[in-house]
Amino acid sequence: MQQITLRRPDDWHLHLRDGPMLEGIVGESARDFARAIVMPNLVPPVVTRADALAYRDRIRAALGDDPFRPCMTLYLTEATDPDDVAAAAEDGLVTAVKLYPAGATTNSQSGVRDLGEVMPVLERMAAIGLPLCIHGEVTTPEVDIFDREAVFIETVLDPLRARLPELRITLEHVTTKDGVDYVREAEKNLACTLTTHHLVIDRNHMLVGGIRPHYYCLPIVKRAEHKRALRAAAVSGDARIFLGTDSAPHVDAAKETGCGCAGVFSATNTLPILAQVFEEDGALDRLEAFTSLNGAAWYGMDPNEATITLERSDDPVTFPARIETGAGPVTVFDPQMEIHWRVAR
Ligand code: DOR
Ligand code: ZN
């Protein structure tokens, strides 16, 4: 049987939610990953150092004695206090601050409308080396939803980087060729995460032959040519490019409805799917860089000492279709391809 052993992976973009949902899904990430950057878009959002401390306690309580480490983020608002951010960074509580343009996605109402308003926070972050994670989409109603990432890069990200070149930026869940090209051309202080699902599905999977609400996420999945560019970037080994699953659970009732929520839940089967993708692209030897090395280096952490082994079987492997949580059932990402890899237990 073919096997591959990697340093234990980390997930540099994860939604763990709260309450019964948190309790129901956190184990799906803790099973295969050592650490994750936890997104702060709760209701109400995780804005202050005190909010992050309390949320980390709730996550730790849900984990019990599991050693999985939540790396906390603060949700940037126009009222965020630079001193509070600096204090949270100084004691290692937060790993990054998250910028949601107001209205861009789930629970982003409290996000930023005018970047000018948060410049004092961003300047402080640049000075202390605290990274900014960005949901990179404009929210201008006239801009087509499929163009929002490319327009953001040109009209918001590039000017911001010119204005504050010392700010370290992670462009989250890049979904376009424009996005990966931009990151790869940058000289410094820019990296990006890629999700599992954007490496596997394109907009045809979501819309041809019926609408598949479990593939609806933000940024929305694009044309196949963009998916091909993302895959090429993921398997390239480029140190600025690494995994952030954006695994984002919503109960099925909130997805399978007249106006469904954005989010794909992929924590359960991400690593087997990625092994399949990297095998198909002849790059299994670079899987570890993507899942376990590049992101840690970017965030100034050592790679995990522990390892994980993936094994290949000739027969396709199956995964649970859904996870039952106290909040309701959550459908697991269906990659619509045969997966021959599993995590050895
Ligand atoms: O699809 C998404 N779901 N994209 C996001 O940016 C947020 C996330 C969520 O929180 O559900
Ligand atoms: Zn997200």
PDB file of C-alpha atoms in Angstrom, residues 99 101 115 134 136-139 150-162 169 182:
ATOM      1  CA  LEU A  99     -10.548  42.465   7.571  1.00  0.00           C
ATOM      2  CA  PRO A 101     -15.252  44.603   3.889  1.00  0.00           C
ATOM      3  CA  LEU A 115     -10.252  51.772   5.003  1.00  0.00           C
ATOM      4  CA  ILE A 134      -8.176  39.925   4.169  1.00  0.00           C
ATOM      5  CA  GLY A 136     -10.584  40.229  -0.707  1.00  0.00           C
ATOM      6  CA  GLU A 137     -13.830  41.171  -2.387  1.00  0.00           C
ATOM      7  CA  VAL A 138     -15.394  44.540  -3.134  1.00  0.00           C
ATOM      8  CA  THR A 139     -19.020  44.907  -2.160  1.00  0.00           C
ATOM      9  CA  ALA A 150     -10.150  40.830  -9.174  1.00  0.00           C
ATOM     10  CA  VAL A 151     -11.600  44.314  -8.674  1.00  0.00           C
ATOM     11  CA  PHE A 152     -10.624  44.249  -4.996  1.00  0.00           C
ATOM     12  CA  ILE A 153      -7.012  43.452  -5.827  1.00  0.00           C
ATOM     13  CA  GLU A 154      -6.785  46.321  -8.276  1.00  0.00           C
ATOM     14  CA  THR A 155      -8.738  48.983  -6.418  1.00  0.00           C
ATOM     15  CA  VAL A 156      -8.165  48.171  -2.737  1.00  0.00           C
ATOM     16  CA  LEU A 157      -5.315  45.742  -2.113  1.00  0.00           C
ATOM     17  CA  ASP A 158      -2.735  47.179  -4.452  1.00  0.00           C
ATOM     18  CA  PRO A 159      -3.219  50.760  -3.191  1.00  0.00           C
ATOM     19  CA  LEU A 160      -3.155  49.547   0.423  1.00  0.00           C
ATOM     20  CA  ARG A 161       0.148  47.739  -0.139  1.00  0.00           C
ATOM     21  CA  ALA A 162       1.594  50.819  -1.801  1.00  0.00           C
ATOM     22  CA  ILE A 169      -1.037  40.605   4.418  1.00  0.00           C
ATOM     23  CA  TYR A 182      -0.801  38.896  -8.005  1.00  0.00           C
TER      24      TYR A 182
END
